[in-house]
Amino acid sequence: MTTRNLGSLGSAPRSFNTFNLNPIEPTDVFKFSIGSTRNINLSLNNISTGDDADLKLFRDVNGNGILDATDRASGAVSSSARGSNQDDAINVRANAGTYFAEVSRFAPGSSGDVSYDLNLSATTPTSTADYSNLLPKEFVLGNLSADVTRSGNISNTNTADVYSFSLGLFRGVNISLIGLSADADIRLIRDSNNNRIVDAGEEVARSARAGTTSELISNITQSGNYFLQVNQFSGSTAYTATFDQFSTPFA
């Protein structure tokens, strides 16, 4: 098991690309600290085709700086173990302390080396200026050719959900977030450099109304690939996200 010490993790994403796991070294650990309550965002993506890797987050409960049996028994914070080479993501509100992000090879689903990319950040809770800046493909909607509705939940243990979709030529979409019992926001992103990080200029639109008011992003008509983020602002709420597809006239 290889452990990399990242030091203090902040809002600026840290990226580790084309890392490898194998039967001899099946686990990588990334150690980091946060100095105050933050939203820890982890995105495991670009897992090699035909392989599988999983993601876990632990807290250093005994303060020895090593991911050990005590941390695994009583310091588990969150995990993501989606099948095949689907992206894994963790988005959780956490108190100040030292943490370990563990990437592990899922042996029954993999043979030989498993390559992956890992992005990490720690953003500010209850700040619309500091949403999660990572773009895992948690929910893949594909090319929108009809209306789509999805339901989910946002809370301190899942502070963001990310939907990926595309629009073809002469297609448009209106996106709404309804059924809120606490404050959640949405924003639309085009990842122009495909690095799975929200860089400057890649946010297309957002809706961040106060309280439980429904959110709306309307009249998106430019063809291409998009990500929709649903972000917690405060509290815990179920939600329904609707993607109302429509045709646009020929130019």
Short mmCIF file of C-alpha atoms in Angstrom, two decimals:
data_model
loop_
_atom_site.label_atom_id
_atom_site.label_comp_id
_atom_site.label_asym_id
_atom_site.label_seq_id
_atom_site.Cartn_x
_atom_site.Cartn_y
_atom_site.Cartn_z
CA MET A 1 0.00 0.00 0.00
CA THR A 2 1.42 3.36 -1.10
CA THR A 3 0.51 6.46 0.95
CA ARG A 4 0.97 9.96 -0.48
CA ASN A 5 0.90 12.90 1.92
CA LEU A 6 -0.89 15.83 0.27
CA GLY A 7 -0.67 18.16 3.27
CA SER A 8 -3.50 20.65 3.68
CA LEU A 9 -6.33 20.26 1.16
CA GLY A 10 -8.23 23.35 0.07
CA SER A 11 -10.61 24.51 -2.64
CA ALA A 12 -8.04 24.22 -5.44
CA PRO A 13 -8.38 20.70 -6.87
CA ARG A 14 -5.50 18.25 -6.62
CA SER A 15 -5.26 15.77 -9.51
CA PHE A 16 -3.49 12.44 -9.86
CA ASN A 17 -3.76 11.09 -13.39
CA THR A 18 -3.05 7.67 -14.88
CA PHE A 19 -2.18 6.05 -11.56
CA ASN A 20 -2.03 2.26 -11.47
CA LEU A 21 -3.08 -0.57 -9.17
CA ASN A 22 -2.06 -4.20 -9.63
CA PRO A 23 -2.30 -7.52 -7.77
CA ILE A 24 0.93 -6.78 -5.88
CA GLU A 25 0.04 -3.14 -5.03
CA PRO A 26 -3.79 -3.19 -5.04
CA THR A 27 -4.32 -0.04 -2.94
CA ASP A 28 -3.27 3.63 -3.02
CA VAL A 29 -3.86 5.97 -0.06
CA PHE A 30 -3.92 9.79 -0.22
CA LYS A 31 -3.50 11.49 3.16
CA PHE A 32 -4.62 15.08 3.67
CA SER A 33 -5.82 17.48 6.34
CA ILE A 34 -8.46 20.20 6.59
CA GLY A 35 -8.18 22.99 9.15
CA SER A 36 -11.91 23.70 9.54
CA THR A 37 -15.26 22.24 8.60
CA ARG A 38 -15.18 21.69 4.82
CA ASN A 39 -16.95 19.78 2.09
CA ILE A 40 -14.54 17.03 1.05
CA ASN A 41 -14.99 16.20 -2.66
CA LEU A 42 -13.42 13.08 -4.19
CA SER A 43 -13.81 11.95 -7.82
CA LEU A 44 -12.42 8.63 -9.08
CA ASN A 45 -12.72 8.56 -12.86
CA ASN A 46 -11.19 7.31 -16.11
CA ILE A 47 -10.91 3.79 -14.66
CA SER A 48 -9.48 1.51 -17.33
CA THR A 49 -12.01 -0.27 -19.53
CA GLY A 50 -13.01 -3.69 -18.22
CA ASP A 51 -11.64 -2.95 -14.75
CA ASP A 52 -13.08 -1.82 -11.43
CA ALA A 53 -11.77 0.35 -8.60
CA ASP A 54 -13.50 1.59 -5.45
CA LEU A 55 -13.15 4.64 -3.22
CA LYS A 56 -13.24 5.03 0.57
CA LEU A 57 -12.69 7.89 3.01
CA PHE A 58 -11.40 7.41 6.56
CA ARG A 59 -10.56 9.79 9.40
CA ASP A 60 -7.31 9.46 11.36
CA VAL A 61 -9.08 8.86 14.67
CA ASN A 62 -6.00 7.98 16.72
CA GLY A 63 -3.82 10.74 15.28
CA ASN A 64 -0.87 8.56 14.35
CA GLY A 65 -0.86 9.61 10.69
CA ILE A 66 -1.23 6.04 9.44
CA LEU A 67 -4.31 4.36 8.00
CA ASP A 68 -4.53 1.44 10.41
CA ALA A 69 -7.06 -1.04 11.79
CA THR A 70 -8.39 1.50 14.30
CA ASP A 71 -9.19 3.99 11.55
CA ARG A 72 -10.85 1.29 9.46
CA ALA A 73 -12.96 0.14 12.41
CA SER A 74 -14.08 3.50 13.82
CA GLY A 75 -12.94 6.18 11.36
CA ALA A 76 -14.89 5.21 8.25
CA VAL A 77 -16.54 8.32 6.81
CA SER A 78 -17.93 7.30 3.41
CA SER A 79 -17.42 4.94 0.49
CA SER A 80 -18.35 4.46 -3.16
CA ALA A 81 -18.17 1.06 -4.88
CA ARG A 82 -19.95 1.31 -8.21
CA GLY A 83 -19.61 -1.60 -10.60
CA SER A 84 -17.33 -1.97 -13.61
CA ASN A 85 -15.36 1.15 -14.53
CA GLN A 86 -18.12 3.60 -13.56
CA ASP A 87 -16.95 6.74 -11.78
CA ASP A 88 -16.95 6.74 -7.99
CA ALA A 89 -17.54 9.89 -5.95
CA ILE A 90 -17.61 11.01 -2.33
CA ASN A 91 -18.97 14.42 -1.29
CA VAL A 92 -19.26 14.82 2.46
CA ARG A 93 -19.19 17.60 5.04
CA ALA A 94 -16.37 16.92 7.51
CA ASN A 95 -14.82 18.53 10.56
CA ALA A 96 -11.21 19.64 10.87
CA GLY A 97 -8.76 16.75 11.01
CA THR A 98 -6.61 14.35 9.02
CA TYR A 99 -8.20 12.04 6.47
CA PHE A 100 -7.27 9.20 4.14
CA ALA A 101 -8.76 8.68 0.68
CA GLU A 102 -8.23 5.05 -0.34
CA VAL A 103 -8.42 3.80 -3.92
CA SER A 104 -8.54 0.01 -4.15
CA ARG A 105 -8.59 -2.49 -6.98
CA PHE A 106 -11.72 -4.65 -7.07
CA ALA A 107 -10.12 -8.01 -7.80
CA PRO A 108 -13.18 -9.97 -9.05
CA GLY A 109 -13.78 -7.27 -11.64
CA SER A 110 -10.20 -6.62 -12.73
CA SER A 111 -7.26 -8.47 -14.18
CA GLY A 112 -3.72 -7.10 -14.32
CA ASP A 113 -3.18 -3.37 -13.90
CA VAL A 114 -6.01 -0.94 -13.20
CA SER A 115 -5.41 2.67 -14.19
CA TYR A 116 -7.40 5.60 -12.80
CA ASP A 117 -7.53 9.36 -12.23
CA LEU A 118 -8.32 10.86 -8.82
CA ASN A 119 -9.35 14.46 -8.14
CA LEU A 120 -9.68 15.90 -4.62
CA SER A 121 -10.79 19.23 -3.18
CA ALA A 122 -12.17 20.67 0.08
CA THR A 123 -14.64 23.48 -0.53
CA THR A 124 -16.46 25.88 1.78
CA PRO A 125 -19.89 24.80 3.09
CA THR A 126 -22.86 27.14 2.56
CA SER A 127 -20.98 29.18 -0.05
CA THR A 128 -22.41 29.54 -3.56
CA ALA A 129 -18.98 30.83 -4.58
CA ASP A 130 -17.33 27.56 -3.56
CA TYR A 131 -19.45 24.71 -4.86
CA SER A 132 -17.83 21.34 -5.49
CA ASN A 133 -15.47 21.83 -8.44
CA LEU A 134 -15.21 18.15 -9.44
CA LEU A 135 -17.18 16.42 -12.20
CA PRO A 136 -17.59 12.69 -11.69
CA LYS A 137 -20.12 11.07 -14.00
CA GLU A 138 -22.36 9.84 -11.19
CA PHE A 139 -25.55 9.77 -13.25
CA VAL A 140 -25.20 9.42 -17.03
CA LEU A 141 -28.29 10.53 -18.96
CA GLY A 142 -26.79 10.30 -22.44
CA ASN A 143 -28.09 12.33 -25.36
CA LEU A 144 -31.36 14.04 -24.43
CA SER A 145 -34.01 13.16 -26.99
CA ALA A 146 -36.96 13.17 -24.59
CA ASP A 147 -37.87 14.53 -21.16
CA VAL A 148 -35.96 13.00 -18.26
CA THR A 149 -36.78 13.04 -14.53
CA ARG A 150 -34.44 11.91 -11.76
CA SER A 151 -34.82 11.94 -7.98
CA GLY A 152 -32.11 12.15 -5.34
CA ASN A 153 -31.12 13.36 -1.89
CA ILE A 154 -28.67 16.01 -0.71
CA SER A 155 -27.35 16.14 2.86
CA ASN A 156 -24.17 16.46 4.92
CA THR A 157 -23.25 12.92 3.87
CA ASN A 158 -23.85 13.64 0.16
CA THR A 159 -23.34 17.33 -0.51
CA ALA A 160 -23.41 17.14 -4.34
CA ASP A 161 -24.83 15.03 -7.17
CA VAL A 162 -23.57 15.29 -10.75
CA TYR A 163 -25.52 14.42 -13.91
CA SER A 164 -23.87 14.21 -17.33
CA PHE A 165 -25.80 14.61 -20.58
CA SER A 166 -25.48 15.93 -24.10
CA LEU A 167 -27.60 18.00 -26.48
CA GLY A 168 -27.70 17.39 -30.21
CA LEU A 169 -28.18 19.97 -32.93
CA PHE A 170 -31.54 21.78 -32.83
CA ARG A 171 -32.21 20.50 -29.33
CA GLY A 172 -32.73 22.51 -26.17
CA VAL A 173 -33.44 21.86 -22.51
CA ASN A 174 -35.01 23.51 -19.49
CA ILE A 175 -33.78 22.15 -16.15
CA SER A 176 -35.63 22.48 -12.85
CA LEU A 177 -35.04 21.29 -9.29
CA ILE A 178 -38.28 20.86 -7.34
CA GLY A 179 -39.68 19.24 -4.21
CA LEU A 180 -37.13 20.83 -1.84
CA SER A 181 -37.46 20.78 1.95
CA ALA A 182 -34.08 22.49 2.49
CA ASP A 183 -31.86 24.78 0.43
CA ALA A 184 -30.18 23.22 -2.62
CA ASP A 185 -28.85 24.87 -5.79
CA ILE A 186 -27.98 23.84 -9.34
CA ARG A 187 -25.41 24.89 -11.90
CA LEU A 188 -24.68 23.85 -15.48
CA ILE A 189 -21.12 23.26 -16.68
CA ARG A 190 -19.36 22.56 -19.98
CA ASP A 191 -16.03 20.87 -19.29
CA SER A 192 -14.31 22.26 -22.36
CA ASN A 193 -10.90 20.67 -21.66
CA ASN A 194 -12.34 17.36 -20.41
CA ASN A 195 -10.29 17.38 -17.21
CA ARG A 196 -13.36 16.67 -15.05
CA ILE A 197 -12.75 19.84 -13.05
CA VAL A 198 -14.78 23.06 -13.14
CA ASP A 199 -12.30 25.60 -14.47
CA ALA A 200 -12.80 29.34 -14.94
CA GLY A 201 -15.30 30.11 -17.68
CA GLU A 202 -16.85 26.63 -17.79
CA GLU A 203 -19.97 27.44 -15.79
CA VAL A 204 -22.81 28.08 -18.23
CA ALA A 205 -25.60 29.00 -15.82
CA ARG A 206 -26.75 28.58 -12.24
CA SER A 207 -29.82 28.91 -10.07
CA ALA A 208 -29.30 29.63 -6.37
CA ARG A 209 -32.58 30.81 -4.94
CA ALA A 210 -32.96 31.06 -1.17
CA GLY A 211 -34.69 28.50 1.00
CA THR A 212 -36.91 25.82 -0.50
CA THR A 213 -37.80 27.76 -3.66
CA SER A 214 -37.50 25.61 -6.77
CA GLU A 215 -34.48 26.19 -8.99
CA LEU A 216 -34.60 26.74 -12.77
CA ILE A 217 -32.09 26.96 -15.62
CA SER A 218 -33.92 27.63 -18.86
CA ASN A 219 -33.46 27.74 -22.61
CA ILE A 220 -30.12 25.95 -23.00
CA THR A 221 -29.83 25.42 -26.76
CA GLN A 222 -26.14 25.06 -27.65
CA SER A 223 -25.26 21.50 -28.65
CA GLY A 224 -22.52 19.66 -26.75
CA ASN A 225 -21.74 17.82 -23.54
CA TYR A 226 -22.87 19.13 -20.16
CA PHE A 227 -22.75 18.44 -16.45
CA LEU A 228 -25.50 19.46 -14.03
CA GLN A 229 -24.47 19.78 -10.39
CA VAL A 230 -27.01 19.64 -7.59
CA ASN A 231 -25.33 21.25 -4.57
CA GLN A 232 -26.33 21.38 -0.93
CA PHE A 233 -26.48 24.86 0.57
CA SER A 234 -27.90 23.85 3.94
CA GLY A 235 -29.90 21.07 5.51
CA SER A 236 -31.05 17.76 4.08
CA THR A 237 -33.59 17.39 1.30
CA ALA A 238 -34.93 15.04 -1.31
CA TYR A 239 -35.26 16.58 -4.77
CA THR A 240 -36.55 15.94 -8.25
CA ALA A 241 -34.49 17.13 -11.21
CA THR A 242 -36.36 17.48 -14.49
CA PHE A 243 -34.74 17.87 -17.90
CA ASP A 244 -37.43 19.15 -20.28
CA GLN A 245 -36.12 18.62 -23.79
CA PHE A 246 -37.45 20.61 -26.72
CA SER A 247 -36.68 21.08 -30.38
CA THR A 248 -35.28 24.34 -31.69
CA PRO A 249 -36.00 25.76 -35.14
CA PHE A 250 -33.50 25.46 -37.97
CA ALA A 251 -31.28 28.50 -38.33
#
